[in-house]
């Protein structure tokens, strides 16, 4: 499934991850990859359900924490929850490139959260 995902062969990847999930419905890796495929296809709600299954099985799984932040940021524009997911990830022992990538995502989420909803006006 991972190889098909990397080739962007979405059908083969979905089939492989569904086979893994038939054996273990909570499999964190399969649910995380499925989440990212669903997000890529524009199915944010389904992507969120898949990542919630991954995190229910392994709340500290780094790949799932990363993907959770992405879904919350991109599909839901829920910057506060994306920040929480990525801060949890930052507390883990990440490589320097991973730390930089998460730090950049956190900075962008914090910036958008501070900006508030698009078009919102301050109260009078």
GROMACS .gro file of N, CA, C and O in nm:
model
  496
    1UNK      N    1   0.080  -0.119   0.000
    1UNK     CA    2   0.000   0.000   0.000
    1UNK      C    3   0.085   0.126   0.000
    1UNK      O    4   0.055   0.222  -0.069
    2UNK      N    5   0.189   0.124   0.079
    2UNK     CA    6   0.276   0.242   0.087
    2UNK      C    7   0.343   0.270  -0.048
    2UNK      O    8   0.351   0.385  -0.090
    3UNK      N    9   0.388   0.164  -0.114
    3UNK     CA   10   0.451   0.181  -0.245
    3UNK      C   11   0.352   0.238  -0.346
    3UNK      O   12   0.385   0.330  -0.421
    4UNK      N   13   0.230   0.186  -0.345
    4UNK     CA   14   0.127   0.238  -0.436
    4UNK      C   15   0.096   0.383  -0.403
    4UNK      O   16   0.077   0.466  -0.493
    5UNK      N   17   0.092   0.417  -0.275
    5UNK     CA   18   0.067   0.555  -0.232
    5UNK      C   19   0.177   0.647  -0.287
    5UNK      O   20   0.148   0.753  -0.340
    6UNK      N   21   0.301   0.605  -0.271
    6UNK     CA   22   0.414   0.687  -0.318
    6UNK      C   23   0.411   0.705  -0.469
    6UNK      O   24   0.456   0.808  -0.519
    7UNK      N   25   0.357   0.605  -0.542
    7UNK     CA   26   0.342   0.617  -0.689
    7UNK      C   27   0.218   0.696  -0.727
    7UNK      O   28   0.192   0.718  -0.844
    8UNK      N   29   0.138   0.731  -0.627
    8UNK     CA   30   0.009   0.796  -0.645
    8UNK      C   31  -0.087   0.708  -0.723
    8UNK      O   32  -0.173   0.757  -0.797
    9UNK      N   33  -0.074   0.579  -0.705
    9UNK     CA   34  -0.166   0.481  -0.761
    9UNK      C   35  -0.274   0.460  -0.655
    9UNK      O   36  -0.270   0.366  -0.575
   10UNK      N   37  -0.369   0.553  -0.652
   10UNK     CA   38  -0.465   0.561  -0.542
   10UNK      C   39  -0.550   0.435  -0.531
   10UNK      O   40  -0.577   0.388  -0.421
   11UNK      N   41  -0.595   0.379  -0.644
   11UNK     CA   42  -0.680   0.260  -0.639
   11UNK      C   43  -0.605   0.144  -0.575
   11UNK      O   44  -0.656   0.076  -0.488
   12UNK      N   45  -0.481   0.120  -0.617
   12UNK     CA   46  -0.403   0.010  -0.560
   12UNK      C   47  -0.373   0.035  -0.412
   12UNK      O   48  -0.378  -0.057  -0.331
   13UNK      N   49  -0.345   0.159  -0.378
   13UNK     CA   50  -0.318   0.192  -0.238
   13UNK      C   51  -0.441   0.170  -0.152
   13UNK      O   52  -0.433   0.109  -0.045
   14UNK      N   53  -0.556   0.216  -0.199
   14UNK     CA   54  -0.680   0.197  -0.124
   14UNK      C   55  -0.708   0.048  -0.104
   14UNK      O   56  -0.741   0.004   0.006
   15UNK      N   57  -0.692  -0.029  -0.211
   15UNK     CA   58  -0.716  -0.174  -0.200
   15UNK      C   59  -0.624  -0.238  -0.097
   15UNK      O   60  -0.668  -0.319  -0.015
   16UNK      N   61  -0.498  -0.201  -0.100
   16UNK     CA   62  -0.402  -0.259  -0.005
   16UNK      C   63  -0.435  -0.219   0.139
   16UNK      O   64  -0.432  -0.304   0.230
   17UNK      N   65  -0.466  -0.093   0.160
   17UNK     CA   66  -0.497  -0.049   0.296
   17UNK      C   67  -0.629  -0.107   0.345
   17UNK      O   68  -0.643  -0.139   0.462
   18UNK      N   69  -0.724  -0.124   0.256
   18UNK     CA   70  -0.851  -0.188   0.296
   18UNK      C   71  -0.827  -0.333   0.336
   18UNK      O   72  -0.892  -0.383   0.430
   19UNK      N   73  -0.737  -0.402   0.268
   19UNK     CA   74  -0.704  -0.539   0.306
   19UNK      C   75  -0.642  -0.541   0.446
   19UNK      O   76  -0.676  -0.628   0.528
   20UNK      N   77  -0.553  -0.448   0.474
   20UNK     CA   78  -0.492  -0.440   0.607
   20UNK      C   79  -0.598  -0.410   0.712
   20UNK      O   80  -0.597  -0.468   0.821
   21UNK      N   81  -0.691  -0.323   0.679
   21UNK     CA   82  -0.796  -0.286   0.775
   21UNK      C   83  -0.898  -0.398   0.795
   21UNK      O   84  -0.961  -0.404   0.901
   22UNK      N   85  -0.911  -0.485   0.697
   22UNK     CA   86  -0.999  -0.601   0.715
   22UNK      C   87  -0.943  -0.694   0.822
   22UNK      O   88  -1.017  -0.756   0.897
   23UNK      N   89  -0.810  -0.700   0.831
   23UNK     CA   90  -0.745  -0.782   0.933
   23UNK      C   91  -0.738  -0.711   1.068
   23UNK      O   92  -0.746  -0.775   1.172
   24UNK      N   93  -0.718  -0.580   1.065
   24UNK     CA   94  -0.705  -0.500   1.187
   24UNK      C   95  -0.767  -0.363   1.162
   24UNK      O   96  -0.700  -0.271   1.115
   25UNK      N   97  -0.898  -0.347   1.192
   25UNK     CA   98  -0.968  -0.221   1.162
   25UNK      C   99  -0.906  -0.096   1.224
   25UNK      O  100  -0.923   0.013   1.173
   26UNK      N  101  -0.831  -0.111   1.330
   26UNK     CA  102  -0.770   0.005   1.394
   26UNK      C  103  -0.627   0.030   1.353
   26UNK      O  104  -0.562   0.119   1.407
   27UNK      N  105  -0.574  -0.047   1.257
   27UNK     CA  106  -0.434  -0.035   1.218
   27UNK      C  107  -0.396   0.111   1.194
   27UNK      O  108  -0.449   0.175   1.102
   28UNK      N  109  -0.306   0.167   1.277
   28UNK     CA  110  -0.275   0.309   1.266
   28UNK      C  111  -0.214   0.349   1.131
   28UNK      O  112  -0.251   0.452   1.075
   29UNK      N  113  -0.123   0.269   1.079
   29UNK     CA  114  -0.058   0.305   0.954
   29UNK      C  115  -0.157   0.303   0.838
   29UNK      O  116  -0.164   0.398   0.759
   30UNK      N  117  -0.235   0.196   0.828
   30UNK     CA  118  -0.332   0.186   0.718
   30UNK      C  119  -0.436   0.296   0.727
   30UNK      O  120  -0.472   0.358   0.626
   31UNK      N  121  -0.486   0.324   0.848
   31UNK     CA  122  -0.584   0.432   0.864
   31UNK      C  123  -0.525   0.568   0.832
   31UNK      O  124  -0.593   0.654   0.775
   32UNK      N  125  -0.399   0.588   0.866
   32UNK     CA  126  -0.335   0.718   0.836
   32UNK      C  127  -0.319   0.738   0.687
   32UNK      O  128  -0.351   0.845   0.633
   33UNK      N  129  -0.270   0.636   0.618
   33UNK     CA  130  -0.257   0.648   0.473
   33UNK      C  131  -0.394   0.666   0.407
   33UNK      O  132  -0.410   0.747   0.316
   34UNK      N  133  -0.492   0.590   0.453
   34UNK     CA  134  -0.628   0.604   0.398
   34UNK      C  135  -0.679   0.746   0.423
   34UNK      O  136  -0.740   0.807   0.334
   35UNK      N  137  -0.651   0.800   0.540
   35UNK     CA  138  -0.689   0.938   0.571
   35UNK      C  139  -0.632   1.035   0.468
   35UNK      O  140  -0.703   1.121   0.416
   36UNK      N  141  -0.505   1.021   0.438
   36UNK     CA  142  -0.440   1.114   0.345
   36UNK      C  143  -0.494   1.098   0.203
   36UNK      O  144  -0.509   1.197   0.130
   37UNK      N  145  -0.527   0.975   0.164
   37UNK     CA  146  -0.588   0.954   0.033
   37UNK      C  147  -0.725   1.021   0.028
   37UNK      O  148  -0.760   1.088  -0.070
   38UNK      N  149  -0.804   1.001   0.133
   38UNK     CA  150  -0.937   1.062   0.138
   38UNK      C  151  -0.927   1.214   0.137
   38UNK      O  152  -1.005   1.282   0.069
   39UNK      N  153  -0.832   1.269   0.209
   39UNK     CA  154  -0.812   1.414   0.209
   39UNK      C  155  -0.777   1.463   0.069
   39UNK      O  156  -0.833   1.561   0.020
   40UNK      N  157  -0.686   1.392   0.004
   40UNK     CA  158  -0.645   1.427  -0.132
   40UNK      C  159  -0.764   1.425  -0.229
   40UNK      O  160  -0.771   1.506  -0.321
   41UNK      N  161  -0.859   1.334  -0.203
   41UNK     CA  162  -0.977   1.322  -0.289
   41UNK      C  163  -1.088   1.419  -0.250
   41UNK      O  164  -1.195   1.418  -0.311
   42UNK      N  165  -1.064   1.501  -0.147
   42UNK     CA  166  -1.163   1.601  -0.107
   42UNK      C  167  -1.268   1.551  -0.009
   42UNK      O  168  -1.373   1.612   0.003
   43UNK      N  169  -1.239   1.443   0.059
   43UNK     CA  170  -1.334   1.386   0.156
   43UNK      C  171  -1.284   1.411   0.298
   43UNK      O  172  -1.241   1.318   0.368
   44UNK      N  173  -1.289   1.535   0.340
   44UNK     CA  174  -1.234   1.575   0.470
   44UNK      C  175  -1.298   1.506   0.588
   44UNK      O  176  -1.229   1.466   0.682
   45UNK      N  177  -1.431   1.490   0.587
   45UNK     CA  178  -1.498   1.425   0.700
   45UNK      C  179  -1.457   1.280   0.712
   45UNK      O  180  -1.429   1.231   0.822
   46UNK      N  181  -1.450   1.209   0.600
   46UNK     CA  182  -1.408   1.069   0.602
   46UNK      C  183  -1.261   1.057   0.641
   46UNK      O  184  -1.222   0.964   0.711
   47UNK      N  185  -1.179   1.152   0.597
   47UNK     CA  186  -1.038   1.153   0.635
   47UNK      C  187  -1.024   1.169   0.786
   47UNK      O  188  -0.943   1.100   0.850
   48UNK      N  189  -1.106   1.256   0.843
   48UNK     CA  190  -1.102   1.277   0.988
   48UNK      C  191  -1.143   1.151   1.063
   48UNK      O  192  -1.081   1.114   1.164
   49UNK      N  193  -1.243   1.080   1.013
   49UNK     CA  194  -1.284   0.954   1.076
   49UNK      C  195  -1.171   0.851   1.072
   49UNK      O  196  -1.146   0.780   1.171
   50UNK      N  197  -1.103   0.841   0.959
   50UNK     CA  198  -0.993   0.745   0.947
   50UNK      C  199  -0.880   0.779   1.043
   50UNK      O  200  -0.824   0.690   1.108
   51UNK      N  201  -0.848   0.907   1.055
   51UNK     CA  202  -0.736   0.942   1.143
   51UNK      C  203  -0.776   0.927   1.290
   51UNK      O  204  -0.692   0.894   1.374
   52UNK      N  205  -0.903   0.946   1.320
   52UNK     CA  206  -0.949   0.923   1.457
   52UNK      C  207  -0.936   0.775   1.494
   52UNK      O  208  -0.900   0.742   1.607
   53UNK      N  209  -0.960   0.685   1.398
   53UNK     CA  210  -0.942   0.541   1.423
   53UNK      C  211  -0.795   0.510   1.448
   53UNK      O  212  -0.761   0.430   1.536
   54UNK      N  213  -0.707   0.572   1.371
   54UNK     CA  214  -0.563   0.550   1.390
   54UNK      C  215  -0.519   0.596   1.528
   54UNK      O  216  -0.447   0.525   1.599
   55UNK      N  217  -0.564   0.714   1.568
   55UNK     CA  218  -0.522   0.769   1.697
   55UNK      C  219  -0.588   0.698   1.814
   55UNK      O  220  -0.531   0.695   1.924
   56UNK      N  221  -0.705   0.639   1.792
   56UNK     CA  222  -0.769   0.561   1.899
   56UNK      C  223  -0.684   0.438   1.931
   56UNK      O  224  -0.674   0.398   2.047
   57UNK      N  225  -0.622   0.381   1.830
   57UNK     CA  226  -0.539   0.262   1.849
   57UNK      C  227  -0.402   0.299   1.905
   57UNK      O  228  -0.347   0.228   1.987
   58UNK      N  229  -0.346   0.412   1.857
   58UNK     CA  230  -0.212   0.455   1.901
   58UNK      C  231  -0.208   0.608   1.906
   58UNK      O  232  -0.171   0.673   1.808
   59UNK      N  233  -0.246   0.666   2.020
   59UNK     CA  234  -0.254   0.813   2.031
   59UNK      C  235  -0.122   0.887   2.008
   59UNK      O  236  -0.123   1.006   1.977
   60UNK      N  237  -0.010   0.818   2.019
   60UNK     CA  238   0.118   0.884   2.001
   60UNK      C  239   0.186   0.854   1.869
   60UNK      O  240   0.301   0.891   1.849
   61UNK      N  241   0.115   0.790   1.777
   61UNK     CA  242   0.175   0.752   1.648
   61UNK      C  243   0.209   0.879   1.570
   61UNK      O  244   0.120   0.955   1.530
   62UNK      N  245   0.338   0.905   1.549
   62UNK     CA  246   0.379   1.032   1.488
   62UNK      C  247   0.316   1.061   1.353
   62UNK      O  248   0.272   1.173   1.327
   63UNK      N  249   0.310   0.962   1.266
   63UNK     CA  250   0.254   0.983   1.132
   63UNK      C  251   0.107   1.022   1.142
   63UNK      O  252   0.058   1.108   1.069
   64UNK      N  253   0.034   0.960   1.236
   64UNK     CA  254  -0.107   0.993   1.255
   64UNK      C  255  -0.124   1.133   1.314
   64UNK      O  256  -0.215   1.205   1.275
   65UNK      N  257  -0.038   1.171   1.405
   65UNK     CA  258  -0.045   1.307   1.461
   65UNK      C  259  -0.021   1.411   1.351
   65UNK      O  260  -0.089   1.514   1.346
   66UNK      N  261   0.076   1.383   1.265
   66UNK     CA  262   0.105   1.473   1.153
   66UNK      C  263  -0.017   1.483   1.061
   66UNK      O  264  -0.063   1.592   1.028
   67UNK      N  265  -0.072   1.369   1.023
   67UNK     CA  266  -0.187   1.367   0.932
   67UNK      C  267  -0.310   1.431   0.997
   67UNK      O  268  -0.386   1.501   0.930
   68UNK      N  269  -0.328   1.408   1.126
   68UNK     CA  270  -0.440   1.470   1.196
   68UNK      C  271  -0.432   1.622   1.185
   68UNK      O  272  -0.531   1.689   1.154
   69UNK      N  273  -0.314   1.675   1.208
   69UNK     CA  274  -0.296   1.820   1.194
   69UNK      C  275  -0.325   1.867   1.053
   69UNK      O  276  -0.389   1.971   1.032
   70UNK      N  277  -0.283   1.791   0.954
   70UNK     CA  278  -0.308   1.829   0.814
   70UNK      C  279  -0.457   1.833   0.785
   70UNK      O  280  -0.507   1.927   0.723
   71UNK      N  281  -0.529   1.728   0.827
   71UNK     CA  282  -0.674   1.724   0.802
   71UNK      C  283  -0.743   1.840   0.871
   71UNK      O  284  -0.827   1.908   0.812
   72UNK      N  285  -0.709   1.863   0.997
   72UNK     CA  286  -0.772   1.972   1.072
   72UNK      C  287  -0.739   2.107   1.009
   72UNK      O  288  -0.826   2.195   0.999
   73UNK      N  289  -0.617   2.124   0.964
   73UNK     CA  290  -0.574   2.249   0.903
   73UNK      C  291  -0.638   2.271   0.766
   73UNK      O  292  -0.699   2.374   0.740
   74UNK      N  293  -0.623   2.171   0.679
   74UNK     CA  294  -0.667   2.189   0.540
   74UNK      C  295  -0.817   2.171   0.520
   74UNK      O  296  -0.880   2.253   0.453
   75UNK      N  297  -0.872   2.064   0.571
   75UNK     CA  298  -1.012   2.032   0.542
   75UNK      C  299  -1.109   2.103   0.635
   75UNK      O  300  -1.219   2.137   0.595
   76UNK      N  301  -1.068   2.124   0.758
   76UNK     CA  302  -1.159   2.179   0.859
   76UNK      C  303  -1.128   2.324   0.897
   76UNK      O  304  -1.208   2.388   0.964
   77UNK      N  305  -1.014   2.373   0.859
   77UNK     CA  306  -0.967   2.506   0.900
   77UNK      C  307  -0.980   2.521   1.053
   77UNK      O  308  -1.006   2.629   1.104
   78UNK      N  309  -0.959   2.411   1.124
   78UNK     CA  310  -0.963   2.410   1.270
   78UNK      C  311  -0.818   2.422   1.317
   78UNK      O  312  -0.752   2.325   1.352
   79UNK      N  313  -0.770   2.546   1.315
   79UNK     CA  314  -0.629   2.572   1.342
   79UNK      C  315  -0.592   2.542   1.486
   79UNK      O  316  -0.481   2.494   1.512
   80UNK      N  317  -0.681   2.565   1.579
   80UNK     CA  318  -0.651   2.538   1.719
   80UNK      C  319  -0.626   2.389   1.741
   80UNK      O  320  -0.529   2.351   1.808
   81UNK      N  321  -0.711   2.305   1.685
   81UNK     CA  322  -0.691   2.161   1.702
   81UNK      C  323  -0.571   2.111   1.622
   81UNK      O  324  -0.502   2.018   1.665
   82UNK      N  325  -0.543   2.172   1.508
   82UNK     CA  326  -0.423   2.135   1.432
   82UNK      C  327  -0.299   2.168   1.514
   82UNK      O  328  -0.205   2.087   1.521
   83UNK      N  329  -0.300   2.282   1.579
   83UNK     CA  330  -0.188   2.322   1.664
   83UNK      C  331  -0.169   2.220   1.776
   83UNK      O  332  -0.056   2.177   1.804
   84UNK      N  333  -0.277   2.179   1.838
   84UNK     CA  334  -0.268   2.080   1.946
   84UNK      C  335  -0.206   1.950   1.896
   84UNK      O  336  -0.119   1.893   1.961
   85UNK      N  337  -0.251   1.903   1.779
   85UNK     CA  338  -0.196   1.779   1.722
   85UNK      C  339  -0.047   1.794   1.696
   85UNK      O  340   0.033   1.706   1.731
   86UNK      N  341  -0.008   1.905   1.636
   86UNK     CA  342   0.133   1.923   1.601
   86UNK      C  343   0.220   1.951   1.723
   86UNK      O  344   0.337   1.912   1.726
   87UNK      N  345   0.165   2.017   1.826
   87UNK     CA  346   0.242   2.036   1.949
   87UNK      C  347   0.267   1.901   2.017
   87UNK      O  348   0.375   1.878   2.071
   88UNK      N  349   0.168   1.813   2.013
   88UNK     CA  350   0.186   1.678   2.067
   88UNK      C  351   0.296   1.606   1.991
   88UNK      O  352   0.381   1.538   2.050
   89UNK      N  353   0.296   1.621   1.860
   89UNK     CA  354   0.399   1.560   1.777
   89UNK      C  355   0.537   1.619   1.810
   89UNK      O  356   0.636   1.545   1.819
   90UNK      N  357   0.546   1.748   1.829
   90UNK     CA  358   0.674   1.814   1.858
   90UNK      C  359   0.735   1.765   1.990
   90UNK      O  360   0.856   1.772   2.007
   91UNK      N  361   0.652   1.716   2.080
   91UNK     CA  362   0.703   1.667   2.209
   91UNK      C  363   0.776   1.533   2.194
   91UNK      O  364   0.841   1.488   2.288
   92UNK      N  365   0.767   1.473   2.076
   92UNK     CA  366   0.833   1.346   2.052
   92UNK      C  367   0.974   1.370   2.000
   92UNK      O  368   1.011   1.481   1.962
   93UNK      N  369   1.050   1.264   1.996
   93UNK     CA  370   1.188   1.271   1.949
   93UNK      C  371   1.189   1.265   1.796
   93UNK      O  372   1.195   1.157   1.738
   94UNK      N  373   1.183   1.380   1.731
   94UNK     CA  374   1.179   1.388   1.585
   94UNK      C  375   1.317   1.419   1.530
   94UNK      O  376   1.401   1.478   1.598
   95UNK      N  377   1.338   1.384   1.406
   95UNK     CA  378   1.462   1.422   1.337
   95UNK      C  379   1.460   1.572   1.313
   95UNK      O  380   1.354   1.637   1.319
   96UNK      N  381   1.574   1.629   1.282
   96UNK     CA  382   1.582   1.773   1.255
   96UNK      C  383   1.492   1.815   1.139
   96UNK      O  384   1.419   1.913   1.151
   97UNK      N  385   1.491   1.741   1.027
   97UNK     CA  386   1.402   1.781   0.917
   97UNK      C  387   1.254   1.773   0.956
   97UNK      O  388   1.174   1.858   0.917
   98UNK      N  389   1.218   1.668   1.033
   98UNK     CA  390   1.079   1.656   1.077
   98UNK      C  391   1.042   1.770   1.171
   98UNK      O  392   0.934   1.828   1.160
   99UNK      N  393   1.133   1.803   1.262
   99UNK     CA  394   1.108   1.913   1.356
   99UNK      C  395   1.086   2.043   1.280
   99UNK      O  396   0.995   2.119   1.312
  100UNK      N  397   1.166   2.068   1.180
  100UNK     CA  398   1.154   2.191   1.100
  100UNK      C  399   1.020   2.193   1.026
  100UNK      O  400   0.952   2.295   1.022
  101UNK      N  401   0.982   2.080   0.969
  101UNK     CA  402   0.856   2.073   0.894
  101UNK      C  403   0.737   2.098   0.986
  101UNK      O  404   0.645   2.173   0.952
  102UNK      N  405   0.738   2.038   1.104
  102UNK     CA  406   0.629   2.057   1.198
  102UNK      C  407   0.630   2.201   1.251
  102UNK      O  408   0.523   2.263   1.265
  103UNK      N  409   0.747   2.256   1.276
  103UNK     CA  410   0.756   2.394   1.324
  103UNK      C  411   0.699   2.491   1.221
  103UNK      O  412   0.629   2.588   1.257
  104UNK      N  413   0.724   2.467   1.093
  104UNK     CA  414   0.669   2.552   0.988
  104UNK      C  415   0.517   2.542   0.984
  104UNK      O  416   0.447   2.643   0.969
  105UNK      N  417   0.466   2.420   0.996
  105UNK     CA  418   0.321   2.401   0.996
  105UNK      C  419   0.258   2.469   1.117
  105UNK      O  420   0.154   2.535   1.106
  106UNK      N  421   0.322   2.456   1.233
  106UNK     CA  422   0.272   2.523   1.354
  106UNK      C  423   0.269   2.674   1.338
  106UNK      O  424   0.171   2.739   1.376
  107UNK      N  425   0.374   2.728   1.281
  107UNK     CA  426   0.380   2.873   1.262
  107UNK      C  427   0.266   2.921   1.173
  107UNK      O  428   0.201   3.023   1.201
  108UNK      N  429   0.240   2.848   1.066
  108UNK     CA  430   0.132   2.887   0.975
  108UNK      C  431  -0.005   2.874   1.042
  108UNK      O  432  -0.092   2.960   1.027
  109UNK      N  433  -0.024   2.766   1.117
  109UNK     CA  434  -0.152   2.747   1.188
  109UNK      C  435  -0.172   2.858   1.292
  109UNK      O  436  -0.283   2.910   1.305
  110UNK      N  437  -0.067   2.892   1.364
  110UNK     CA  438  -0.078   3.000   1.464
  110UNK      C  439  -0.110   3.133   1.398
  110UNK      O  440  -0.188   3.213   1.450
  111UNK      N  441  -0.048   3.157   1.284
  111UNK     CA  442  -0.074   3.281   1.210
  111UNK      C  443  -0.220   3.288   1.166
  111UNK      O  444  -0.286   3.391   1.183
  112UNK      N  445  -0.271   3.179   1.114
  112UNK     CA  446  -0.411   3.177   1.068
  112UNK      C  447  -0.508   3.185   1.184
  112UNK      O  448  -0.613   3.251   1.174
  113UNK      N  449  -0.475   3.122   1.295
  113UNK     CA  450  -0.561   3.129   1.413
  113UNK      C  451  -0.567   3.272   1.465
  113UNK      O  452  -0.674   3.323   1.498
  114UNK      N  453  -0.453   3.340   1.467
  114UNK     CA  454  -0.449   3.478   1.515
  114UNK      C  455  -0.526   3.572   1.423
  114UNK      O  456  -0.583   3.670   1.469
  115UNK      N  457  -0.529   3.539   1.293
  115UNK     CA  458  -0.599   3.624   1.197
  115UNK      C  459  -0.750   3.614   1.213
  115UNK      O  460  -0.824   3.703   1.170
  116UNK      N  461  -0.797   3.505   1.273
  116UNK     CA  462  -0.941   3.487   1.293
  116UNK      C  463  -1.009   3.443   1.166
  116UNK      O  464  -0.946   3.427   1.061
  117UNK      N  465  -1.141   3.424   1.173
  117UNK     CA  466  -1.216   3.381   1.055
  117UNK      C  467  -1.208   3.483   0.943
  117UNK      O  468  -1.206   3.603   0.968
  118UNK      N  469  -1.204   3.434   0.821
  118UNK     CA  470  -1.199   3.524   0.705
  118UNK      C  471  -1.322   3.614   0.704
  118UNK      O  472  -1.434   3.569   0.721
  119UNK      N  473  -1.297   3.739   0.689
  119UNK     CA  474  -1.406   3.835   0.679
  119UNK      C  475  -1.467   3.877   0.812
  119UNK      O  476  -1.561   3.954   0.815
  120UNK      N  477  -1.415   3.824   0.919
  120UNK     CA  478  -1.471   3.860   1.050
  120UNK      C  479  -1.436   4.004   1.085
  120UNK      O  480  -1.327   4.051   1.055
  121UNK      N  481  -1.529   4.072   1.144
  121UNK     CA  482  -1.506   4.209   1.185
  121UNK      C  483  -1.509   4.217   1.337
  121UNK      O  484  -1.586   4.148   1.400
  122UNK      N  485  -1.426   4.303   1.394
  122UNK     CA  486  -1.427   4.317   1.540
  122UNK      C  487  -1.561   4.375   1.585
  122UNK      O  488  -1.626   4.453   1.511
  123UNK      N  489  -1.608   4.338   1.706
  123UNK     CA  490  -1.736   4.393   1.755
  123UNK      C  491  -1.725   4.543   1.776
  123UNK      O  492  -1.620   4.596   1.804
  124UNK      N  493  -1.839   4.612   1.765
  124UNK     CA  494  -1.842   4.758   1.784
  124UNK      C  495  -1.884   4.790   1.923
  124UNK      O  496  -1.955   4.729   1.989
   0.00000   0.00000   0.00000
